[in-house]
XYZ file of C-alpha atoms in Angstrom:
431
model
C -23.606 120.971 3.576
C -20.932 120.610 0.886
C -19.621 123.957 -0.425
C -18.586 122.424 -3.790
C -19.351 119.317 -5.770
C -16.942 118.057 -8.493
C -18.123 115.753 -11.193
C -15.365 113.692 -12.671
C -15.348 111.132 -15.434
C -13.009 108.519 -13.901
C -11.601 107.727 -10.460
C -7.986 108.787 -11.017
C -9.268 112.102 -12.278
C -11.618 112.395 -9.268
C -8.588 111.999 -6.912
C -6.110 114.261 -8.763
C -8.777 117.033 -8.586
C -9.836 116.411 -4.998
C -6.374 116.551 -3.732
C -6.105 120.127 -4.977
C -8.317 120.915 -2.025
C -7.071 118.492 0.582
C -3.453 119.728 0.169
C -4.732 123.196 1.040
C -6.186 121.825 4.273
C -9.770 121.625 2.986
C -11.737 118.496 3.899
C -12.496 116.430 0.727
C -14.309 113.191 0.125
C -14.443 111.159 -3.188
C -17.138 108.657 -3.871
C -18.182 106.536 -6.894
C -21.833 106.662 -5.682
C -23.889 108.377 -8.528
C -27.023 107.995 -6.365
C -25.481 109.955 -3.496
C -27.946 111.497 -1.109
C -26.899 115.077 -0.795
C -29.533 115.789 1.963
C -27.587 113.396 4.193
C -23.852 113.869 3.784
C -22.070 110.817 4.936
C -18.721 112.626 5.577
C -17.883 115.831 7.357
C -16.254 117.423 4.279
C -16.576 120.664 2.485
C -15.852 119.252 -0.954
C -17.488 116.205 -2.465
C -16.081 114.625 -5.690
C -18.289 112.172 -7.576
C -16.797 109.754 -10.040
C -19.419 109.344 -12.739
C -17.281 106.746 -14.436
C -18.527 108.174 -17.719
C -15.513 108.340 -19.940
C -16.404 104.993 -21.737
C -20.152 105.652 -21.930
C -22.064 106.743 -24.989
C -22.775 110.548 -25.145
C -26.434 110.423 -24.161
C -25.805 108.357 -21.049
C -22.869 110.581 -20.045
C -25.176 113.580 -20.372
C -27.853 111.892 -18.210
C -25.473 110.945 -15.433
C -23.877 114.313 -15.207
C -27.183 116.200 -15.317
C -28.773 113.882 -12.700
C -26.024 114.395 -10.145
C -25.719 118.163 -10.837
C -29.509 118.584 -10.499
C -29.523 116.733 -7.209
C -26.726 118.771 -5.822
C -28.315 122.093 -6.757
C -31.614 120.997 -5.325
C -30.010 120.078 -2.017
C -28.546 123.625 -1.726
C -25.041 122.998 -3.108
C -23.901 126.417 -4.290
C -21.016 125.468 -6.559
C -20.356 122.795 -9.222
C -17.101 121.999 -11.074
C -17.192 119.634 -14.054
C -13.800 118.023 -14.165
C -12.639 116.975 -17.589
C -9.659 114.880 -18.749
C -6.514 116.902 -19.379
C -6.031 115.122 -22.619
C -9.633 115.889 -23.658
C -10.810 112.149 -23.851
C -14.224 111.187 -23.097
C -17.575 112.924 -23.401
C -16.514 116.471 -23.179
C -19.268 118.048 -25.291
C -22.224 116.119 -23.785
C -21.143 116.564 -20.182
C -20.448 120.304 -20.552
C -23.803 120.593 -22.206
C -25.549 118.883 -19.254
C -24.124 121.389 -16.859
C -25.090 124.339 -19.037
C -28.694 122.910 -19.339
C -29.066 122.250 -15.583
C -27.833 125.731 -14.796
C -30.648 127.357 -16.865
C -28.581 127.902 -20.039
C -26.009 130.225 -18.454
C -22.527 130.302 -19.881
C -19.847 128.128 -18.398
C -16.096 128.875 -18.313
C -14.023 126.014 -19.567
C -10.319 125.877 -18.715
C -8.913 122.641 -20.173
C -5.205 123.504 -19.780
C -2.919 122.150 -17.102
C 0.437 123.922 -17.700
C 2.228 122.240 -14.705
C 2.102 118.917 -16.665
C 2.598 120.570 -20.124
C -1.051 120.400 -21.122
C -1.699 123.787 -22.770
C -4.341 125.537 -24.930
C -3.414 128.240 -27.436
C -5.902 129.907 -29.846
C -8.322 127.070 -29.135
C -5.819 124.337 -30.025
C -4.966 121.913 -27.183
C -1.329 120.620 -26.904
C 0.445 117.871 -24.949
C 4.090 118.527 -24.422
C 3.990 121.042 -27.244
C 2.375 118.574 -29.637
C -1.240 118.905 -30.896
C -3.390 116.470 -28.880
C -4.234 114.186 -31.835
C -0.434 113.515 -32.404
C 0.051 112.713 -28.691
C -0.608 109.433 -26.832
C -4.099 110.706 -26.329
C -4.827 110.626 -30.040
C -3.682 106.994 -29.982
C -5.701 105.932 -27.004
C -7.200 102.501 -27.889
C -10.476 103.189 -26.140
C -11.148 106.901 -26.418
C -8.803 108.463 -29.068
C -9.011 112.222 -29.379
C -9.852 113.086 -32.954
C -9.639 116.908 -33.022
C -6.997 119.397 -31.840
C -9.425 122.285 -31.689
C -11.211 122.358 -28.328
C -14.413 123.907 -29.850
C -14.432 121.094 -32.497
C -14.103 118.511 -29.779
C -17.196 120.020 -28.031
C -19.092 120.195 -31.346
C -18.778 116.486 -31.747
C -21.436 116.112 -29.127
C -23.007 119.533 -28.656
C -24.861 122.214 -30.512
C -24.114 124.864 -27.908
C -22.096 127.786 -29.264
C -18.507 128.247 -27.993
C -16.446 131.292 -27.499
C -12.606 131.274 -27.371
C -10.803 133.729 -24.983
C -7.141 133.983 -26.210
C -4.316 134.714 -23.923
C -4.231 138.358 -25.045
C -7.895 138.794 -24.298
C -8.058 137.391 -20.747
C -7.639 140.582 -18.868
C -10.154 142.543 -20.841
C -12.795 139.822 -21.198
C -16.249 140.323 -19.623
C -17.928 137.074 -19.001
C -21.272 138.715 -18.383
C -21.432 139.738 -21.932
C -21.470 136.206 -23.248
C -24.654 134.197 -22.525
C -25.556 130.565 -23.253
C -22.090 129.429 -24.368
C -19.116 127.325 -23.337
C -16.370 129.825 -22.916
C -12.979 128.285 -23.671
C -9.952 129.958 -22.119
C -6.511 129.564 -23.539
C -3.691 129.071 -21.057
C 0.078 128.230 -21.627
C 1.592 129.180 -18.307
C 0.579 129.157 -14.536
C 0.599 132.859 -14.933
C -2.221 132.537 -17.521
C -4.192 130.303 -15.068
C -3.837 132.995 -12.378
C -5.043 135.631 -14.669
C -8.133 133.533 -15.519
C -8.783 132.919 -11.898
C -8.472 136.584 -11.118
C -10.756 137.593 -14.009
C -13.463 135.090 -13.026
C -13.089 136.262 -9.367
C -13.689 139.786 -10.368
C -16.972 138.885 -12.008
C -18.422 137.989 -8.645
C -20.949 135.553 -10.240
C -18.968 132.333 -10.629
C -20.716 129.220 -9.276
C -20.285 126.737 -11.970
C -17.068 126.091 -14.032
C -15.246 123.282 -15.850
C -11.721 122.228 -16.494
C -9.169 119.480 -15.615
C -7.405 119.247 -12.274
C -5.102 122.045 -13.259
C -7.675 124.799 -12.546
C -9.076 123.126 -9.495
C -6.399 124.492 -7.220
C -7.652 128.050 -7.917
C -11.330 127.175 -6.898
C -11.083 127.610 -3.054
C -10.398 131.255 -3.584
C -13.161 131.630 -6.283
C -15.727 129.774 -4.203
C -14.815 130.948 -0.742
C -13.663 127.738 0.766
C -11.281 128.005 3.718
C -8.966 125.405 5.238
C -10.782 123.382 7.987
C -8.666 120.387 8.787
C -5.261 119.393 10.319
C -3.738 116.158 11.450
C -1.472 113.279 10.621
C -2.046 110.220 8.400
C -0.115 106.987 8.724
C 2.207 106.083 5.822
C 3.053 102.424 5.581
C 6.534 101.783 4.149
C 6.164 99.126 1.584
C 3.915 99.057 -1.414
C 2.339 96.751 -4.020
C 1.854 98.479 -7.521
C -0.805 97.342 -9.662
C -0.882 98.730 -13.206
C -3.728 98.131 -15.609
C -2.760 101.031 -17.860
C -1.378 100.415 -21.314
C -0.459 104.067 -21.800
C 3.143 104.242 -23.089
C 4.070 106.756 -20.395
C 3.092 104.208 -17.726
C 4.958 101.361 -19.428
C 8.160 103.608 -19.622
C 7.758 104.286 -15.900
C 7.612 100.526 -15.190
C 10.734 99.973 -17.417
C 12.640 102.628 -15.582
C 11.652 101.082 -12.200
C 12.898 97.561 -13.397
C 16.167 99.187 -14.444
C 16.486 100.389 -10.822
C 16.004 97.015 -9.152
C 12.200 96.753 -8.953
C 10.690 93.289 -9.353
C 7.848 93.023 -11.834
C 5.292 90.352 -12.505
C 3.425 90.452 -15.826
C 0.014 88.743 -15.784
C -0.532 86.058 -18.478
C -3.177 86.951 -21.110
C -5.158 83.867 -20.250
C -5.217 84.761 -16.591
C -6.270 88.441 -16.871
C -8.992 87.483 -19.448
C -10.434 84.708 -17.260
C -14.063 84.970 -15.993
C -12.641 85.297 -12.528
C -8.914 85.092 -12.236
C -8.887 84.453 -8.557
C -10.576 81.164 -8.976
C -7.942 79.769 -11.192
C -5.963 77.027 -9.354
C -2.516 78.362 -10.011
C -3.314 81.850 -8.843
C -2.470 80.761 -5.244
C 1.177 80.308 -6.390
C 1.064 83.695 -8.070
C -0.185 85.446 -4.911
C 2.396 83.671 -2.974
C 5.093 84.928 -5.284
C 3.892 88.472 -4.967
C 3.899 88.246 -1.227
C 7.313 86.720 -1.211
C 8.775 89.589 -3.298
C 6.969 92.142 -1.222
C 8.222 90.790 2.149
C 11.792 90.677 0.896
C 11.882 93.815 -1.186
C 9.297 95.963 0.352
C 7.902 96.689 -3.172
C 6.607 94.675 -6.201
C 4.905 95.666 -9.459
C 2.140 93.673 -11.064
C 1.337 94.850 -14.604
C -1.289 93.878 -17.209
C 0.998 94.323 -20.121
C 4.694 94.665 -20.585
C 5.046 95.349 -24.266
C 3.115 96.000 -27.477
C 3.656 92.290 -28.206
C 1.824 91.139 -25.094
C -0.995 93.576 -25.756
C -1.333 92.068 -29.227
C -1.366 88.554 -27.879
C -4.044 89.532 -25.391
C -6.258 91.233 -28.165
C -6.033 88.077 -30.286
C -6.908 85.809 -27.399
C -9.736 88.193 -26.473
C -11.231 87.916 -30.013
C -10.959 84.100 -29.842
C -12.950 84.214 -26.590
C -15.653 86.380 -28.289
C -14.802 89.495 -26.245
C -15.014 92.924 -27.908
C -12.718 95.730 -26.951
C -14.959 97.115 -24.216
C -15.498 93.690 -22.663
C -11.782 93.082 -22.749
C -10.981 96.375 -20.891
C -13.709 95.672 -18.284
C -12.656 92.055 -17.640
C -8.885 92.979 -17.222
C -9.726 95.796 -14.853
C -12.103 93.564 -12.864
C -9.562 90.872 -12.454
C -6.781 93.343 -11.337
C -9.309 94.784 -8.862
C -10.059 91.445 -7.479
C -6.331 90.818 -7.042
C -6.031 94.041 -5.035
C -8.972 92.977 -2.881
C -7.317 89.542 -2.219
C -3.970 91.099 -1.419
C -5.546 93.679 0.912
C -7.155 90.889 3.107
C -3.560 89.531 3.770
C -2.711 92.468 5.999
C -4.559 95.104 8.078
C -2.095 97.783 6.901
C -1.134 98.004 3.247
C -0.287 100.514 0.579
C -1.396 99.960 -3.002
C 0.029 101.937 -6.009
C -2.601 101.803 -8.732
C -2.147 103.091 -12.261
C -5.110 103.631 -14.499
C -8.697 104.795 -13.726
C -10.427 101.571 -14.744
C -8.152 99.486 -12.498
C -8.562 101.982 -9.597
C -12.268 101.845 -9.837
C -12.357 98.041 -9.864
C -9.990 97.880 -6.866
C -12.233 100.253 -4.914
C -15.202 97.997 -5.582
C -13.172 94.957 -4.522
C -12.110 96.631 -1.367
C -15.704 97.403 -0.497
C -14.839 101.106 -0.167
C -17.446 103.718 0.823
C -15.146 106.324 -0.521
C -11.641 107.712 -0.514
C -10.061 110.790 1.173
C -7.207 112.298 -0.846
C -4.485 113.368 1.518
C -1.410 114.690 -0.442
C -0.058 115.129 -3.942
C 3.378 113.434 -4.183
C 3.836 114.789 -7.721
C 1.448 116.224 -10.264
C -1.338 113.704 -10.759
C 0.241 111.300 -8.246
C -2.132 111.182 -5.253
C -1.712 109.683 -1.784
C -5.173 108.828 -0.358
C -6.789 106.899 2.579
C -9.418 104.365 1.657
C -12.445 104.061 3.832
C -12.915 100.254 3.731
C -13.854 97.781 6.511
C -11.568 97.450 9.568
C -8.250 97.464 7.602
C -6.110 100.491 7.033
C -5.460 100.838 3.408
C -3.627 103.644 1.683
C -3.736 104.116 -2.112
C -1.393 106.013 -4.386
C -3.055 106.626 -7.701
C -2.114 107.898 -11.060
C -3.832 108.349 -14.479
C -1.900 106.364 -17.082
C -0.721 109.527 -18.926
C 0.766 111.342 -16.038
C 4.281 111.408 -14.607
C 7.964 111.248 -15.557
C 9.982 108.072 -15.957
C 11.071 108.080 -12.289
C 7.451 108.131 -10.933
C 7.938 104.716 -9.031
C 11.221 105.857 -7.618
C 9.532 108.961 -6.211
C 6.977 106.891 -4.551
C 9.699 104.871 -3.039
C 11.276 108.024 -1.754
C 7.962 109.373 -0.421
C 7.397 106.171 1.534
C 10.883 106.136 2.954
C 12.024 102.848 1.466
C 15.389 103.998 0.255
C 16.317 104.884 3.729
C 15.466 101.328 4.794
C 12.295 102.401 6.533
C 9.664 99.789 5.978
C 7.612 100.567 9.013
C 4.866 103.280 9.030
C 5.483 106.949 9.539
C 3.241 109.937 9.258
C 2.615 112.954 6.974
C 0.956 116.111 8.112
């Protein structure tokens, strides 16, 4: 029986949370199956992460999905639940937190939205990204889920009538969670030391079984929920990689620009190709995949991106409107086509590593690969997760990243991790 179930709103978030456990030697399994049968665990793991894929849903559907999975988990005897939220506070924060409170009989839930290691902080209830209020960051400009409030309580109130209570940094040590009932308790945190103080305070209460926050607080949960390391071993690392980026986040686009400046070869998909009903059925795609394979065999690395600039994004938007596609349909079609490309390229080799940027693209790739799930293995950098895919007879490794994570040199760090700079294009292992 799983000791902890984590509910995430997208696949990259599921992995960057799950890896907080696996890197501590705790067996962890990530699935996208919202109908998962908790009475018959399919993997011998202590932690299960379920991707609800709810970031783009309406509030009512997001509530329903989170409540349904949480209810099944509790009924099956799972003792602990963590509702993972986006560190930029995108998505259905209020409705999903409310669903967990309701399923848990109206008890208060501690919510720690900060992730100081990647400069996501909360102070006096205001959420900051790199020191800037979240609405003025890239998350406030997100084309699909823009964050419209800086105050965490206001973000929750957009979708929930449940009262909130803010615990400031100065109040953490003296706060008694047992005195506050039926609320979403928002904890401030600016430093890792603040996160440690929150963990210590919640541990002292001795009653914590349900909590919420982003991947940042997840690394403290093994201690709070009494989960000990249970696994050891080695995982093959294949030297070369094919990077697929469906993200249009400016952070990711800067990372690709930086990689190009350092000799990486990049292929940008044409708007008419990525918007096709099925890109892989287009006659000229055979030439494209041949070009990708050629660069990969020669260089050991290649990047395929959905958009290279604001101009190409605008051209894609205009073409999508001419085709009668709305914003949501455009997003889904591009992700689906990029996922199909991953599936096609995976079938060309029994051993392959894919670097996938963007949660929508990752989810589509997982579907195209026919994965039963993924096992996160290691965190190369904050939010940059190395995983092993459970798919067919091939051995597929995936390195994933949310669009908003990482420094400019992210792809170079991946190159170093895989040993490409040293000329090592064969496989090695990590512990």
